[in-house]
Coordinates of N, CA, C and O in Angstrom, one line a residue:
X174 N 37.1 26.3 -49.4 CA 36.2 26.6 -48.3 C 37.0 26.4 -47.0 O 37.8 25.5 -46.8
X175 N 36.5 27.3 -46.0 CA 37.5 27.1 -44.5 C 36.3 26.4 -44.0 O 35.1 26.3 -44.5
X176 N 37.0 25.9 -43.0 CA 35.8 25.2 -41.8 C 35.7 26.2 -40.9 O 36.6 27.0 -40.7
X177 N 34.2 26.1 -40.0 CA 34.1 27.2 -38.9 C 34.4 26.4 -37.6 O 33.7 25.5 -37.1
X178 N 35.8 27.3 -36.9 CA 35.8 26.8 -35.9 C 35.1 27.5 -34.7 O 35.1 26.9 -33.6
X179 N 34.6 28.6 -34.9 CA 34.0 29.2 -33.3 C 33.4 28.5 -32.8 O 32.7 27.6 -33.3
X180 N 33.6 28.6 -31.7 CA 32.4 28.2 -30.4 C 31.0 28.3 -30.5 O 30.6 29.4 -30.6
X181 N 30.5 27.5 -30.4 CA 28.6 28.0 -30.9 C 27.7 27.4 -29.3 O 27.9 26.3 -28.7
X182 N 27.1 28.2 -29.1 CA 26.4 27.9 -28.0 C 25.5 26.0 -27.6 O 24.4 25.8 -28.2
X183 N 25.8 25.4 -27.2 CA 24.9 24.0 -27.6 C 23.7 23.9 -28.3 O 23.3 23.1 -29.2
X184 N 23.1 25.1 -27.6 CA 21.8 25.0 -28.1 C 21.1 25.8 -29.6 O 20.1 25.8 -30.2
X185 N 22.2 26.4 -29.6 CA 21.9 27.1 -30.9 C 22.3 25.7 -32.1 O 22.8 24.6 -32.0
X186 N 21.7 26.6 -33.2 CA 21.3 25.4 -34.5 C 23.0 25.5 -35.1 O 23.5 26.6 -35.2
X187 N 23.9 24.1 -35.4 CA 24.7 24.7 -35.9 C 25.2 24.9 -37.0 O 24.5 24.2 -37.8
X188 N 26.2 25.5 -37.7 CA 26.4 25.7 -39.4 C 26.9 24.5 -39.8 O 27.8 23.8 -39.5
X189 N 25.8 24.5 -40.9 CA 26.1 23.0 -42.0 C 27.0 23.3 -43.2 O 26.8 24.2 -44.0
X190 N 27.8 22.4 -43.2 CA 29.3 21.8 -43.9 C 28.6 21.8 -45.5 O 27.4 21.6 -45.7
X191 N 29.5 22.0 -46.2 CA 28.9 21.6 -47.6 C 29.1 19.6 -48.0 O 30.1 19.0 -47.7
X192 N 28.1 19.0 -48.7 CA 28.4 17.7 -48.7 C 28.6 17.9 -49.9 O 28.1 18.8 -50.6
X193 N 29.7 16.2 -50.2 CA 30.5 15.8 -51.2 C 29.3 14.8 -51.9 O 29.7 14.4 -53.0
X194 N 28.0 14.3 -51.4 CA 27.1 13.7 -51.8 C 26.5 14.5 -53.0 O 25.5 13.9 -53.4
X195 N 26.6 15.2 -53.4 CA 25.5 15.8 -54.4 C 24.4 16.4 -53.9 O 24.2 16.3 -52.7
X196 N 23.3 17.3 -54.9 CA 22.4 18.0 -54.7 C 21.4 17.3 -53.3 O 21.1 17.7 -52.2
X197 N 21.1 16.3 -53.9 CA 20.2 15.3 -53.3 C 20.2 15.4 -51.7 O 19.2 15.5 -51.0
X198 N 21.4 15.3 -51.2 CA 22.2 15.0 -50.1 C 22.2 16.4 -49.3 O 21.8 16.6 -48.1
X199 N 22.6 17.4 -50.2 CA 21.9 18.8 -49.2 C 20.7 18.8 -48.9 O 20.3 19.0 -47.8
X200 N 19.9 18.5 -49.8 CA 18.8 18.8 -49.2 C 18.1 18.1 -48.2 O 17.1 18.6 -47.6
X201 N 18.6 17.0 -47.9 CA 18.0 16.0 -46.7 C 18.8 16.7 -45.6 O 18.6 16.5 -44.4
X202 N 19.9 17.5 -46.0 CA 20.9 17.7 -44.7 C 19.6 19.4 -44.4 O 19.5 19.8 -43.2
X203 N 19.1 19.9 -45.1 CA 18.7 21.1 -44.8 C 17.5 20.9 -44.2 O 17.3 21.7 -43.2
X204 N 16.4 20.1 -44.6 CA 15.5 19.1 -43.9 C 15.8 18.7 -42.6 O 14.9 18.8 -41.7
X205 N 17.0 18.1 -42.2 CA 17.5 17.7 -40.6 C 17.8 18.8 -39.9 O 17.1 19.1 -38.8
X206 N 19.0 19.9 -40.5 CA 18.7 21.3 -40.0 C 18.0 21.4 -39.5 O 18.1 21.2 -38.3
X207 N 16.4 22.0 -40.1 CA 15.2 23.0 -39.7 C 14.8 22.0 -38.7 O 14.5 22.5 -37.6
X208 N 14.8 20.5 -38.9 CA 14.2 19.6 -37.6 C 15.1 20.1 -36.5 O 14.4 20.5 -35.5
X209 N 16.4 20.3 -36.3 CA 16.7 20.4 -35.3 C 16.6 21.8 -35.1 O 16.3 22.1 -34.0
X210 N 16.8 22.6 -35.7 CA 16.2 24.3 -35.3 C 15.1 24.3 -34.4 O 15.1 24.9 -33.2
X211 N 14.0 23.5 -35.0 CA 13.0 23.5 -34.4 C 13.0 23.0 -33.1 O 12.2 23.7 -32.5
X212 N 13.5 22.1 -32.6 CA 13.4 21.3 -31.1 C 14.8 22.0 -30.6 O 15.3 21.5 -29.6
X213 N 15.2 22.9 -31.0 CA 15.9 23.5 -30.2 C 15.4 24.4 -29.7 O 15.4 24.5 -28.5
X214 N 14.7 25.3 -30.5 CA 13.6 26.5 -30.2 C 12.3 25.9 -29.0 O 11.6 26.5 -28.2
X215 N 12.4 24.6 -29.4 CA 11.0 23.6 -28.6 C 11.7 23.9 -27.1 O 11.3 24.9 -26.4
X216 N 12.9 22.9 -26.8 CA 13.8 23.1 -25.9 C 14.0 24.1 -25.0 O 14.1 24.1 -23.7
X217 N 13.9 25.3 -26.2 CA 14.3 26.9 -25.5 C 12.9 27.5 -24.9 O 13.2 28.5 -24.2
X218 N 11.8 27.3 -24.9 CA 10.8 27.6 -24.8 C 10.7 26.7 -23.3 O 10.5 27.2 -22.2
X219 N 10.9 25.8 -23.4 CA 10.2 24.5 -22.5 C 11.3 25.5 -20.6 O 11.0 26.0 -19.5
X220 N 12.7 25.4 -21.5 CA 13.3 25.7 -20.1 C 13.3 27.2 -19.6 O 13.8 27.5 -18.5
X221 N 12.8 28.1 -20.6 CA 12.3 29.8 -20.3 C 11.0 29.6 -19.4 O 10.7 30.3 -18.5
X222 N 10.3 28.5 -20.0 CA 8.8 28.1 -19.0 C 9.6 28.1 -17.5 O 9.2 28.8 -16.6
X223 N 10.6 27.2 -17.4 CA 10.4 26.5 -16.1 C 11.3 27.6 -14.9 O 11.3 27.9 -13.8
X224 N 12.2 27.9 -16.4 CA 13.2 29.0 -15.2 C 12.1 30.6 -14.8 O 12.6 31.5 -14.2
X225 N 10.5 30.4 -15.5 CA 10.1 31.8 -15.2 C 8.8 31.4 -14.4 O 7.9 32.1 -14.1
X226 N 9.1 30.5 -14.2 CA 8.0 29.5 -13.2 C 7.7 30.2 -12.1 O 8.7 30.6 -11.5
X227 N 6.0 30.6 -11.4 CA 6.4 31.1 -10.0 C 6.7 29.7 -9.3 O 6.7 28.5 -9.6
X228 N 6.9 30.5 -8.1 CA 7.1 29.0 -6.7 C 5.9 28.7 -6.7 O 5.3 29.6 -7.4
X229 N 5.1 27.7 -6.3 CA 3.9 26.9 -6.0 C 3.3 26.0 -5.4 O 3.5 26.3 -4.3
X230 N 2.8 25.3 -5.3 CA 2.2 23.9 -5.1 C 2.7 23.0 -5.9 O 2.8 21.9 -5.4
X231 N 2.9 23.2 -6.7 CA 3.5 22.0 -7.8 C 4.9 21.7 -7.7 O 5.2 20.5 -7.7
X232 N 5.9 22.7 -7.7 CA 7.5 22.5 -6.8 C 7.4 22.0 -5.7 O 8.0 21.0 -5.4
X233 N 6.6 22.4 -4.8 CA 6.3 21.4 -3.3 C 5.5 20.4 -3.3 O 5.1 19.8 -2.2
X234 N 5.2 19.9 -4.9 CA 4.5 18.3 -4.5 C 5.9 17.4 -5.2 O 6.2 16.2 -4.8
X235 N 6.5 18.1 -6.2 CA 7.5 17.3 -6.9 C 8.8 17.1 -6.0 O 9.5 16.2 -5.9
X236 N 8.7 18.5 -5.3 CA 10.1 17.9 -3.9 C 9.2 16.7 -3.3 O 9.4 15.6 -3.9
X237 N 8.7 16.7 -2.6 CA 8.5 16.2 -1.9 C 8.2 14.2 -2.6 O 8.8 13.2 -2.2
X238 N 7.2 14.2 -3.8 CA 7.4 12.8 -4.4 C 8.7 12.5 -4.8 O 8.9 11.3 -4.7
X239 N 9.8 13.3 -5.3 CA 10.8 13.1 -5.3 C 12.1 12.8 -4.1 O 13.2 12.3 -4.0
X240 N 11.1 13.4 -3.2 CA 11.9 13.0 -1.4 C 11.3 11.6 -1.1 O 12.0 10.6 -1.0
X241 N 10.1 11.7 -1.1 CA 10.4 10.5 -0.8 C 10.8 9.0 -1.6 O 11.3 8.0 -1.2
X242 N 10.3 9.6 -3.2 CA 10.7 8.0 -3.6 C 12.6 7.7 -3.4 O 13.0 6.6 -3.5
X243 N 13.7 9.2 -2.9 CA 14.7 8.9 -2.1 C 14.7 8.6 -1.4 O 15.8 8.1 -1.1
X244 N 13.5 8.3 0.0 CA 14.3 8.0 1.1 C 13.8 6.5 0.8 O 14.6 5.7 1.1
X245 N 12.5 5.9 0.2 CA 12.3 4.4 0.0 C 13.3 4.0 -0.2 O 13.8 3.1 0.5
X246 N 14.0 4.7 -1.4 CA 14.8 3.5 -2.0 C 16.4 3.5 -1.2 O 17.1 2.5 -1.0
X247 N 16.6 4.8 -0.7 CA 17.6 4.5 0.5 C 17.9 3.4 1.1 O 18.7 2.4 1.1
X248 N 16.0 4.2 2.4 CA 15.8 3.0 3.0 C 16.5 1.6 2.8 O 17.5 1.2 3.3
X249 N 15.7 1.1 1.7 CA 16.1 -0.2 1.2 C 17.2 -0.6 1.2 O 17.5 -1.7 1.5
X250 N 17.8 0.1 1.0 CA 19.8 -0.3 0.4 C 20.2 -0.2 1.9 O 21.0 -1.0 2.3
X251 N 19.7 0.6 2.7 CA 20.8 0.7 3.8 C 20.3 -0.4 5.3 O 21.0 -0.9 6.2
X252 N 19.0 -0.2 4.9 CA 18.7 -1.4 6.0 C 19.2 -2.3 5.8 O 19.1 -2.8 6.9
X253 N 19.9 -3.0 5.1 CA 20.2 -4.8 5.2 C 21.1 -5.0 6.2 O 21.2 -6.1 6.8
X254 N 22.0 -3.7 6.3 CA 23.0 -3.6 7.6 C 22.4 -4.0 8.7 O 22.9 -4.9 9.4
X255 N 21.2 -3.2 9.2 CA 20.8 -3.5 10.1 C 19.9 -5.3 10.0 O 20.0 -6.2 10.9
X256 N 19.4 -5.4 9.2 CA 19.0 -7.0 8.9 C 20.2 -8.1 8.9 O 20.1 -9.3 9.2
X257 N 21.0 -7.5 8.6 CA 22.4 -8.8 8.7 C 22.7 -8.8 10.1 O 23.4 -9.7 10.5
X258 N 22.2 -7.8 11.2 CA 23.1 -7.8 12.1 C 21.9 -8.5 13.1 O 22.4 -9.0 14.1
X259 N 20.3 -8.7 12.9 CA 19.7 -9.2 13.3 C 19.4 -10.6 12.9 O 18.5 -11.2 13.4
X260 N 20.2 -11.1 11.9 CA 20.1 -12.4 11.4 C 21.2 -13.3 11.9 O 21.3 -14.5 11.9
X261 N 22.4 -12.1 12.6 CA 23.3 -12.9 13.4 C 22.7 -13.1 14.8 O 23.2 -13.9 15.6
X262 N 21.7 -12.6 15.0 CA 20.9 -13.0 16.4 C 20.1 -13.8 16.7 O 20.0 -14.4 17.7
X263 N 19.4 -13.9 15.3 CA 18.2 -14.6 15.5 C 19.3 -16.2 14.6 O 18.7 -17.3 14.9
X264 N 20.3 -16.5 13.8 CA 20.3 -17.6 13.4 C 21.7 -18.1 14.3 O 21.9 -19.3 14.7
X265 N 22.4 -16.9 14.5 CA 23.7 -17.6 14.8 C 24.1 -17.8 16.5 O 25.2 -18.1 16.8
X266 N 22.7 -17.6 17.5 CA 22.8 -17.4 18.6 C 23.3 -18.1 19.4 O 23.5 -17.9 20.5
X267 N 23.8 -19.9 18.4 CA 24.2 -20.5 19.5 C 25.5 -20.9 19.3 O 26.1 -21.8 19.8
X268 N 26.0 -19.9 18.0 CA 27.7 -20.0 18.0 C 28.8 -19.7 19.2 O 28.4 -18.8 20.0
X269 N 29.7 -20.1 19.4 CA 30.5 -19.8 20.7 C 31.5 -18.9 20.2 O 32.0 -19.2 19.1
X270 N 32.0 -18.1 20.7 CA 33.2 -17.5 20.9 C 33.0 -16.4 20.3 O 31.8 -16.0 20.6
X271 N 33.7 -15.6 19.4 CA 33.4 -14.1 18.9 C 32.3 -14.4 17.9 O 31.6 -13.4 17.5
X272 N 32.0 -15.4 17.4 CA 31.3 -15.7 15.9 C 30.0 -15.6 16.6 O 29.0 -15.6 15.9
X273 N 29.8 -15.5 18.3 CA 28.1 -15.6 18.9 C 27.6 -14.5 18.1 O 28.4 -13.6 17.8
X274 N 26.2 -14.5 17.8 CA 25.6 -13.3 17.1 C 26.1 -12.3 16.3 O 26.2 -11.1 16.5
X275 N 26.4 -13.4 15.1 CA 27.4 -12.8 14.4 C 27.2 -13.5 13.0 O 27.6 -14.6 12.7
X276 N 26.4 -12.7 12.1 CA 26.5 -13.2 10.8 C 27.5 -13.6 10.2 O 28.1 -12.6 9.9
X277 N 28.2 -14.8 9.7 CA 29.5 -15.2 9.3 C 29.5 -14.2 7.8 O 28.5 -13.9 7.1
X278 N 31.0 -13.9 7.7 CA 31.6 -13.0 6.6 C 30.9 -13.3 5.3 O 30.2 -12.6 4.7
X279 N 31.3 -14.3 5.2 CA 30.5 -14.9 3.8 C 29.5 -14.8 3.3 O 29.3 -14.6 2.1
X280 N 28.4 -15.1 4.4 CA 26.9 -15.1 4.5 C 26.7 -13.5 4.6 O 25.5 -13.1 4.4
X281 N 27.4 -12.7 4.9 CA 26.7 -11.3 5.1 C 27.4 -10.7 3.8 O 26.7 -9.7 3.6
X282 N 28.4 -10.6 2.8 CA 28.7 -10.1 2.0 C 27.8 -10.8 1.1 O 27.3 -10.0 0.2
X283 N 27.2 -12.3 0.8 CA 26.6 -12.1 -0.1 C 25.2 -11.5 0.1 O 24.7 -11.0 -0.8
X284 N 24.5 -11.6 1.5 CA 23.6 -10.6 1.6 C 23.6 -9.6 1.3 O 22.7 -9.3 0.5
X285 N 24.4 -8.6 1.5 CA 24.4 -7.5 1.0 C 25.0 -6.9 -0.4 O 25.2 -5.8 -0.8
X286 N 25.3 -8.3 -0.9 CA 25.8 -8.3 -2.4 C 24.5 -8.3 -3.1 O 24.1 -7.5 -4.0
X287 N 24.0 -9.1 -2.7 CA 22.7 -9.8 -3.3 C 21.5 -8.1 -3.4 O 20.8 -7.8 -4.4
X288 N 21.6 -7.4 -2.2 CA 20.8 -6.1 -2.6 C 21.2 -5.5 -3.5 O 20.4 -5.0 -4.2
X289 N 22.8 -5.0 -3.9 CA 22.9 -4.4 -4.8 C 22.6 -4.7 -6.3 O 22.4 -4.1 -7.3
X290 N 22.8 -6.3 -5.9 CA 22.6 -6.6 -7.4 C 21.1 -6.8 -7.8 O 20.7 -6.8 -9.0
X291 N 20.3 -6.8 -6.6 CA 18.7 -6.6 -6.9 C 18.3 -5.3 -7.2 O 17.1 -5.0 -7.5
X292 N 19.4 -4.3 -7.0 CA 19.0 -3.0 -7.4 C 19.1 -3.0 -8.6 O 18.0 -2.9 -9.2
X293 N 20.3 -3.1 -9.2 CA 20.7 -3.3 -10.8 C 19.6 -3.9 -11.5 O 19.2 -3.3 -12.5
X294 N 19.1 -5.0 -11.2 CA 18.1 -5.5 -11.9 C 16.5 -4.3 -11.8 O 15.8 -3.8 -12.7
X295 N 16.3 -4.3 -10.8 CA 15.4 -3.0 -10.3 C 15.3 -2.2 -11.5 O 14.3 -2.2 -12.2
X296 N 16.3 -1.4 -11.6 CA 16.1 -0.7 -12.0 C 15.9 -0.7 -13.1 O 15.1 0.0 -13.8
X297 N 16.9 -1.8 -13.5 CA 16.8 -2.1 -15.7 C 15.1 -2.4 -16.1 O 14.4 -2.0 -16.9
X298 N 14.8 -3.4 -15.0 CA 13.1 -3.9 -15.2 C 12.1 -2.8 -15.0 O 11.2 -2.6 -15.7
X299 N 12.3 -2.3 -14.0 CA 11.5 -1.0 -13.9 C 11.2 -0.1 -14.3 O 10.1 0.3 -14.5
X300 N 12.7 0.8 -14.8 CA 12.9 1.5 -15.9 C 12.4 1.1 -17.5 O 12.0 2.0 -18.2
X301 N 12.6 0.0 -17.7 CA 11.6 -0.6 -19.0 C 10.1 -0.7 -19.0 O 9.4 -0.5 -20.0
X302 N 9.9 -0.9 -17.8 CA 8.6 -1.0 -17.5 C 7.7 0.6 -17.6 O 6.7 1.0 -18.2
X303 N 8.6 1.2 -16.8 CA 8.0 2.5 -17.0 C 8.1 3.4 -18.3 O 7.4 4.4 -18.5
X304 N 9.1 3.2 -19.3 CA 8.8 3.7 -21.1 C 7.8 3.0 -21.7 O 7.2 3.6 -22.6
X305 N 7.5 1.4 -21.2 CA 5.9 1.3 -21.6 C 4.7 1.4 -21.2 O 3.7 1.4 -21.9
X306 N 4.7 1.5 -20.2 CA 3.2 1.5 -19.1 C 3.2 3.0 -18.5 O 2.3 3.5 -17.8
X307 N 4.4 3.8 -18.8 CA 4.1 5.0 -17.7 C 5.0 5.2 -16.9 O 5.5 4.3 -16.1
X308 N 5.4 6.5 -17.1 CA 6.4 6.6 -15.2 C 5.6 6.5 -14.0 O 5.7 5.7 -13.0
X309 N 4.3 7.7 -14.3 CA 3.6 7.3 -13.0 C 3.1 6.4 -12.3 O 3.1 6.4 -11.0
X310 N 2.5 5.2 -13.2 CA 1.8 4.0 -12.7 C 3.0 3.1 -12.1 O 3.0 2.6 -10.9
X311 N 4.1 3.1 -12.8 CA 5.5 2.1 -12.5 C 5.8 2.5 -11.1 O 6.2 1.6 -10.3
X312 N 5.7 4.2 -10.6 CA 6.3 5.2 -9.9 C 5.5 4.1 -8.0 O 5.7 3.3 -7.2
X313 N 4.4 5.0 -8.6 CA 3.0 4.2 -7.9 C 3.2 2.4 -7.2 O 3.5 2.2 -6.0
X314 N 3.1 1.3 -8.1 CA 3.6 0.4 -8.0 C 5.2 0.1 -7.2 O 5.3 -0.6 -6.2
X315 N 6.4 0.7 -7.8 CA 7.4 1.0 -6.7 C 7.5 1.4 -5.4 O 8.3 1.3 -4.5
X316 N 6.7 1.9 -5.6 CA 6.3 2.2 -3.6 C 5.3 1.3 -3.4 O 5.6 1.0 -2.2
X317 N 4.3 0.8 -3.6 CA 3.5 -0.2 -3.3 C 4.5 -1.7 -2.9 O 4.3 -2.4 -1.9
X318 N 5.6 -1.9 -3.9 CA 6.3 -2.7 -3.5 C 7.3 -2.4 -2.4 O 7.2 -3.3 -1.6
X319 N 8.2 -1.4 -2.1 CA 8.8 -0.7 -0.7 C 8.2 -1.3 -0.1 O 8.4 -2.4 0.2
X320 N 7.0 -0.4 0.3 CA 6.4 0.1 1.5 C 5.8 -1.4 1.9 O 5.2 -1.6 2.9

């Protein structure tokens, strides 16, 4: 027997190998087959829906929930810049010399260390959160916390 080398589209189902397992062993292989035939045809259906989609109300609610839950979370990450530079004002105002109003190096790298790594966690917790409780409710709650 040759092996098939052509190129096969991703989405198409692809040709199954003969196994060295015995009768038994094909047939669980021809069983996984047709499962995957099937969710690929699922697949093909789902993205013919969306590519034959008209324009609507529904593309201009998902841009837009999707704009903004970008600019929240932007927001967040990029403000601290501006918060480190107000924390050299408000804590460091009575340092002398260049260090006057001036968050020291140390203290502002881990500030702004400190958000990235609250993102990381952010996301692992939230992202968990939302495979059990829901994207939407998690979604909801994430901007309740932002804002």
């Amino acid at each position: 027997m040759s092996a098939d080398l052509s190129l096969h589209d991703p989405l198409e189902a692809h040709h199954l190998q003969p196994s060295k397992q015995g009768v038994g062993a094909d047939n669980n292989e021809l069983v996984e087959h047709k499962a995957s035939e099937d969710m690929v045809a699922v697949r093909r259906r789902a993205l013919d829906e969306i590519d034959n989609a008209k324009f609507g109300w529904f593309h201009i609610k998902a841009c837009l929930v999707a704009g903004i839950g970008f600019f929240t979370d932007s927001y967040d990450i990029f403000a601290i810049n501006l918060c480190s530079t107000i924390m050299g004002y408000v804590y460091y105002a009575e340092a002398t010399g260049s260090a006057k109003n001036t968050t020291p190096t140390s203290i502002d790298m881990w500030i702004k260390g400190s958000t990235q790594i609250g993102c990381i966690f952010g996301q692992l917790a939230f992202g968990y959160l939302a495979d059990r409780l829901g994207r939407k409710k998690m979604y909801g709650t994430e901007l309740i916390i932002i804002i």
